Short mmCIF file of C-alpha atoms in Angstrom, two decimals:
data_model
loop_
_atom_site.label_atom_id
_atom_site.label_comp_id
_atom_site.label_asym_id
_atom_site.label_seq_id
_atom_site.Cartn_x
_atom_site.Cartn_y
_atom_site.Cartn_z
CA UNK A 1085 132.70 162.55 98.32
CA UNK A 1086 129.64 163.34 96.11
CA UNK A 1087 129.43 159.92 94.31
CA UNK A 1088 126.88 157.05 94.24
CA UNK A 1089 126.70 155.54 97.92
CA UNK A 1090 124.97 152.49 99.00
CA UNK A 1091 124.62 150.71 102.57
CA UNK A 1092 125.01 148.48 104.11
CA UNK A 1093 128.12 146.95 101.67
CA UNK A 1094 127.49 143.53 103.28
CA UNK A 1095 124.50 141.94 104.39
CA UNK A 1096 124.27 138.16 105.52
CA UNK A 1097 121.17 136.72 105.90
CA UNK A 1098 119.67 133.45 106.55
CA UNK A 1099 116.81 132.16 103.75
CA UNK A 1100 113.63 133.49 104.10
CA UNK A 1101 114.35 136.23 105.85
CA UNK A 1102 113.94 139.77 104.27
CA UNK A 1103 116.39 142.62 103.16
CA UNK A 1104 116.74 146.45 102.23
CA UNK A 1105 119.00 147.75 100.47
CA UNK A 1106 119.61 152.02 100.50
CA UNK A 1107 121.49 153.48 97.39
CA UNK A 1108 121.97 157.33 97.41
CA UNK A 1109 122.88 158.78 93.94
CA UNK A 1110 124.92 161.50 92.74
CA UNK A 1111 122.57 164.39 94.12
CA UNK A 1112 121.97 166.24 90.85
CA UNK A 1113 121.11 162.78 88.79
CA UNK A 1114 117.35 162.17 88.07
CA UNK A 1115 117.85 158.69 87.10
CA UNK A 1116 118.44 155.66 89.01
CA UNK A 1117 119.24 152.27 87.98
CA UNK A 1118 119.25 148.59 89.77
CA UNK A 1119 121.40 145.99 88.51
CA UNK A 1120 122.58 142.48 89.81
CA UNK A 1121 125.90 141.36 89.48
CA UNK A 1122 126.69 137.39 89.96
CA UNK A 1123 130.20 136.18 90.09
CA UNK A 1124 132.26 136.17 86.94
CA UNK A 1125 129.42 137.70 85.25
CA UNK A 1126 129.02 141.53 84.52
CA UNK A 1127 125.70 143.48 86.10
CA UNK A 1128 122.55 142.81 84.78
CA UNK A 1129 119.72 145.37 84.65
CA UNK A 1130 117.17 144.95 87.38
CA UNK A 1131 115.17 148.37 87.40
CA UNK A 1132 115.20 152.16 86.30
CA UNK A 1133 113.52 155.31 88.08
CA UNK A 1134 113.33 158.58 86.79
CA UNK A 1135 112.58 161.00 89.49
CA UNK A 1136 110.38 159.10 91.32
CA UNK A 1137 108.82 156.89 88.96
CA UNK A 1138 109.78 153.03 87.95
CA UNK A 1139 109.62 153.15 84.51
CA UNK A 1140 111.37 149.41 83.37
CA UNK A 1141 111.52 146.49 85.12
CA UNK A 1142 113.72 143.55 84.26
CA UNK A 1143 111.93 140.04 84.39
CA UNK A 1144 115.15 139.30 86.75
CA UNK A 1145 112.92 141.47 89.49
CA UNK A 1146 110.63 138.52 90.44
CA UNK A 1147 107.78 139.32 92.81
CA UNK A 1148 109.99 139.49 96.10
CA UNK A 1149 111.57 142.20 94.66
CA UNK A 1150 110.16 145.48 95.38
CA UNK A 1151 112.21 149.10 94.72
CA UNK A 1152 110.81 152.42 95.47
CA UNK A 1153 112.72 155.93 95.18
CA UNK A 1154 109.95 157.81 97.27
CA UNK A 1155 111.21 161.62 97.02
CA UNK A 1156 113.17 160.96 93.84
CA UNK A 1157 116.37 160.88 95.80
CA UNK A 1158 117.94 157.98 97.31
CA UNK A 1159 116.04 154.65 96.47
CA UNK A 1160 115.69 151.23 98.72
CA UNK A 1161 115.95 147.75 97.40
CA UNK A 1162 113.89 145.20 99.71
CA UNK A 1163 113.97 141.44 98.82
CA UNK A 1164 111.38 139.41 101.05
CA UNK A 1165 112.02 135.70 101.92
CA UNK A 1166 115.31 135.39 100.56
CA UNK A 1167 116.71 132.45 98.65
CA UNK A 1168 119.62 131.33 98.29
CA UNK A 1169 120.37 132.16 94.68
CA UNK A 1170 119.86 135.81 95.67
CA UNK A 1171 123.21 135.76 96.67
CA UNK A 1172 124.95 138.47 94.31
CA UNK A 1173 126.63 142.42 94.70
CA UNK A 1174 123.43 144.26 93.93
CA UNK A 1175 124.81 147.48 92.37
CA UNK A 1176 122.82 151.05 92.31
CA UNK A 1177 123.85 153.47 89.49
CA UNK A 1178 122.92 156.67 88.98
CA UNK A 1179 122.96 159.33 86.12
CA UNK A 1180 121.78 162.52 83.86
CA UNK A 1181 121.55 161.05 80.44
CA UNK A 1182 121.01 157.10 80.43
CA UNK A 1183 124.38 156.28 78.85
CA UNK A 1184 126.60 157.28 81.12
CA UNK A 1185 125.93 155.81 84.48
CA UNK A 1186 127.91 156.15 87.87
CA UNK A 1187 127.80 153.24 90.00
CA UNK A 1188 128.28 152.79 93.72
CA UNK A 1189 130.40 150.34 95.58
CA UNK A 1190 127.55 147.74 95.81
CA UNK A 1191 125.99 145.40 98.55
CA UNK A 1192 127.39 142.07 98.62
CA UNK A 1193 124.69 140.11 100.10
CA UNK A 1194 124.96 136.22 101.10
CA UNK A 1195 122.04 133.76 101.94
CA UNK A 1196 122.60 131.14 104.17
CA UNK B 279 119.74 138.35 80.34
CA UNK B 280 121.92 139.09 76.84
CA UNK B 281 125.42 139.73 77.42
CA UNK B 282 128.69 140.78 75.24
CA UNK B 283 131.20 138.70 74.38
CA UNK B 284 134.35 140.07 75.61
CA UNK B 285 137.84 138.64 74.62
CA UNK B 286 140.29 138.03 75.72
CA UNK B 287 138.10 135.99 79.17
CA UNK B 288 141.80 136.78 80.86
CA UNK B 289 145.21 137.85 80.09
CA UNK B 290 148.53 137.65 82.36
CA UNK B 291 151.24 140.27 81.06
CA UNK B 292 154.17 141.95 81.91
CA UNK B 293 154.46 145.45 83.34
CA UNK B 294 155.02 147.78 80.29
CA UNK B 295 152.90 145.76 77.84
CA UNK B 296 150.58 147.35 76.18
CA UNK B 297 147.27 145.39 75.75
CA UNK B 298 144.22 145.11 73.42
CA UNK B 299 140.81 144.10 74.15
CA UNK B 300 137.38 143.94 72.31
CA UNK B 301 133.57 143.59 72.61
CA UNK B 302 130.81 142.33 70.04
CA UNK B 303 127.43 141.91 70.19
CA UNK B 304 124.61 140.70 67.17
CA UNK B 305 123.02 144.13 68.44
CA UNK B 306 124.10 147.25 67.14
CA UNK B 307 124.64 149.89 69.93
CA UNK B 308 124.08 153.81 70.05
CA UNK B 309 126.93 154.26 72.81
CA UNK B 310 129.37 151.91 74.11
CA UNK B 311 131.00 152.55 77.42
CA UNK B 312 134.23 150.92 78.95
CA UNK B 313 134.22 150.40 82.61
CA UNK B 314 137.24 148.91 85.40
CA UNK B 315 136.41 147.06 88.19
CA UNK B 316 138.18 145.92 91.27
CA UNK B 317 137.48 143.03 93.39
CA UNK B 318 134.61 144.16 95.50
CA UNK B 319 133.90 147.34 94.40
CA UNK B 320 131.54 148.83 91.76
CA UNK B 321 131.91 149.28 88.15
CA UNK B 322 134.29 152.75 87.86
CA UNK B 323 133.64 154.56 83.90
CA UNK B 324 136.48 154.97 82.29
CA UNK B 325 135.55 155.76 78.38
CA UNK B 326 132.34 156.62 76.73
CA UNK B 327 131.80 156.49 72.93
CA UNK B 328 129.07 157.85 70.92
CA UNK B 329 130.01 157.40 67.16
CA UNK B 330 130.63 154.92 64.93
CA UNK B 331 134.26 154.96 63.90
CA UNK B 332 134.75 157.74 66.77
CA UNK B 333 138.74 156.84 68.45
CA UNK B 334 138.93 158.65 72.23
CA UNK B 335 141.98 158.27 74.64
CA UNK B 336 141.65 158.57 78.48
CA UNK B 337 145.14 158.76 79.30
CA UNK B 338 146.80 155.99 78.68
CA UNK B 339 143.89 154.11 77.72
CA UNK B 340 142.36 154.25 73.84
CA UNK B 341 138.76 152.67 72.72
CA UNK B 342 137.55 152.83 69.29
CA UNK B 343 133.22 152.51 68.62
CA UNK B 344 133.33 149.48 65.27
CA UNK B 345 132.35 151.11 61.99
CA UNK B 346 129.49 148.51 61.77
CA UNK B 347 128.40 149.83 65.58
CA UNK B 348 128.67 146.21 67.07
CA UNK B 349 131.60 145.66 67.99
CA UNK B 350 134.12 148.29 70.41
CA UNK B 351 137.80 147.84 71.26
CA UNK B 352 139.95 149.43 74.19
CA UNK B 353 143.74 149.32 74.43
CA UNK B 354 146.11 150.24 77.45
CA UNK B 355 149.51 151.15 76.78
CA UNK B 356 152.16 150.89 79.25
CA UNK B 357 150.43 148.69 81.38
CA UNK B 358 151.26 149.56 85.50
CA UNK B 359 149.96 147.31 88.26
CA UNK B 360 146.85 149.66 89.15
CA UNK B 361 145.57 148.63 86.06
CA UNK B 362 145.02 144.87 87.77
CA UNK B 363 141.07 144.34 87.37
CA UNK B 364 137.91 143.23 85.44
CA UNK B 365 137.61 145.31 82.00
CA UNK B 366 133.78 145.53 81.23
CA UNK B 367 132.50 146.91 77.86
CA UNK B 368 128.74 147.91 77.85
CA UNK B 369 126.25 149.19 75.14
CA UNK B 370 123.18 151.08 75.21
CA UNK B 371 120.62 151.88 72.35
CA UNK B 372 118.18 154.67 72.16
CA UNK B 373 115.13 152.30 71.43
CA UNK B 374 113.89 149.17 71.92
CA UNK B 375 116.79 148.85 74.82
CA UNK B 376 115.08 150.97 77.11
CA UNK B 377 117.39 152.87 79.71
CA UNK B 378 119.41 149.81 80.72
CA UNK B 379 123.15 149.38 79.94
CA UNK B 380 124.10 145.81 78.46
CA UNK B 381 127.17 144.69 79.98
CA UNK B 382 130.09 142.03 78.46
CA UNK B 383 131.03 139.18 80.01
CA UNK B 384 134.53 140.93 81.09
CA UNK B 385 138.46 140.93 80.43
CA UNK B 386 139.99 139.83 83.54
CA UNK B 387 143.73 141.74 83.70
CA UNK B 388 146.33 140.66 85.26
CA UNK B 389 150.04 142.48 85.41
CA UNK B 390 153.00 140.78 86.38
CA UNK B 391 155.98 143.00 87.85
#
């Protein structure tokens, strides 16, 4: 399968402890994309690489976010000291032009 | 964050229906993109439209991009029970957007055998 993949698809946690999140896009993509996606809500934006570099950042990425995409491959959301409202499906998407993006399955992720 | 306003929120029909849905936004949009989404899963594409006025089918599946470029509109005929899920329209603009995709609010659909 040569699609968007992301791991682990669910992560519980208790508050304040901190979390990574790996998404590996469609291999021939350049750009990457963050979003958050609450329930009964659709995703909202969090970040966008291209290649390697962040270029955008939503003001929905508060300071304990941080996302990197080191190699311009596969990328890694980490959250430190979790809260409780983090709790969402964080969803990685990737793509060639910016319109049409391919997402991944997601990581559910609950704080306790 | 700004989201569209989809309508219907939900609908409940019968197996065979076909079904309309729509999108607007106070923003006009360069491309508008229809997604599906099952419970637990990620957003899947489905139709992607570039023009105002442009019409394009995906099977059994038809969206239309609003002559005045804020508004979009996808119908399924023949509805079958794969087609249970959360409908999401989404728009993108060239500038002042940046390279994020606004997403609706969602058509929950429901198909009854």
């Amino acid at each position: 399968d040569t699609g968007v993949s992301q791991n682990p698809r669910h992560k519980i946690t208790k508050r304040g402890q901190n979390v990574t999140f790996r998404c590996d896009p469609i291999s021939e993509h350049n750009r990457l994309y963050w979003y958050r996606q609450t329930l009964g809500q659709g995703p909202e934006f969090l970040t966008y690489f291209q290649n390697e570099a962040q270029l955008e950042k939503s003001r929905l990425l508060s300071d304990r976010f941080s996302a990197e995409r080191p190699k311009g491959s596969f990328s890694t959301l980490e959250i430190q000291r979790t809260e409780q409202g983090d709790s969402a499906m964080y969803l990685c998407a990737s793509s060639w032009t910016s319109h049409e993006q391919f997402f991944g399955p997601g990581t559910r992720l609950t704080v306790l | 964050g700004q989201q569209l306003n989809q309508s219907p929120q939900s609908m409940f029909i019968q197996e065979g229906e076909d079904v309309s849905m729509n999108c607007t936004s106070s923003s006009i949009f360069n491309t508008w993109l229809w997604y599906k989404q099952d419970p637990g899963e990620g957003p899947v594409l489905l139709i992607a439209l570039y023009k105002a006025g442009e019409l394009t089918s995906n099977g059994r599946l038809t969206a239309q991009f609003g002559i005045t470029r804020k508004d979009s509109f996808l119908n399924i005929s023949a509805s079958i029970p794969s087609d249970v899920g959360i409908y999401f329209c989404a728009g993108f603009i060239l500038t002042g957007g940046g390279n994020k995709l606004t997403f609706g609010t969602g058509t929950q659909l429901k198909v009854e055998l």
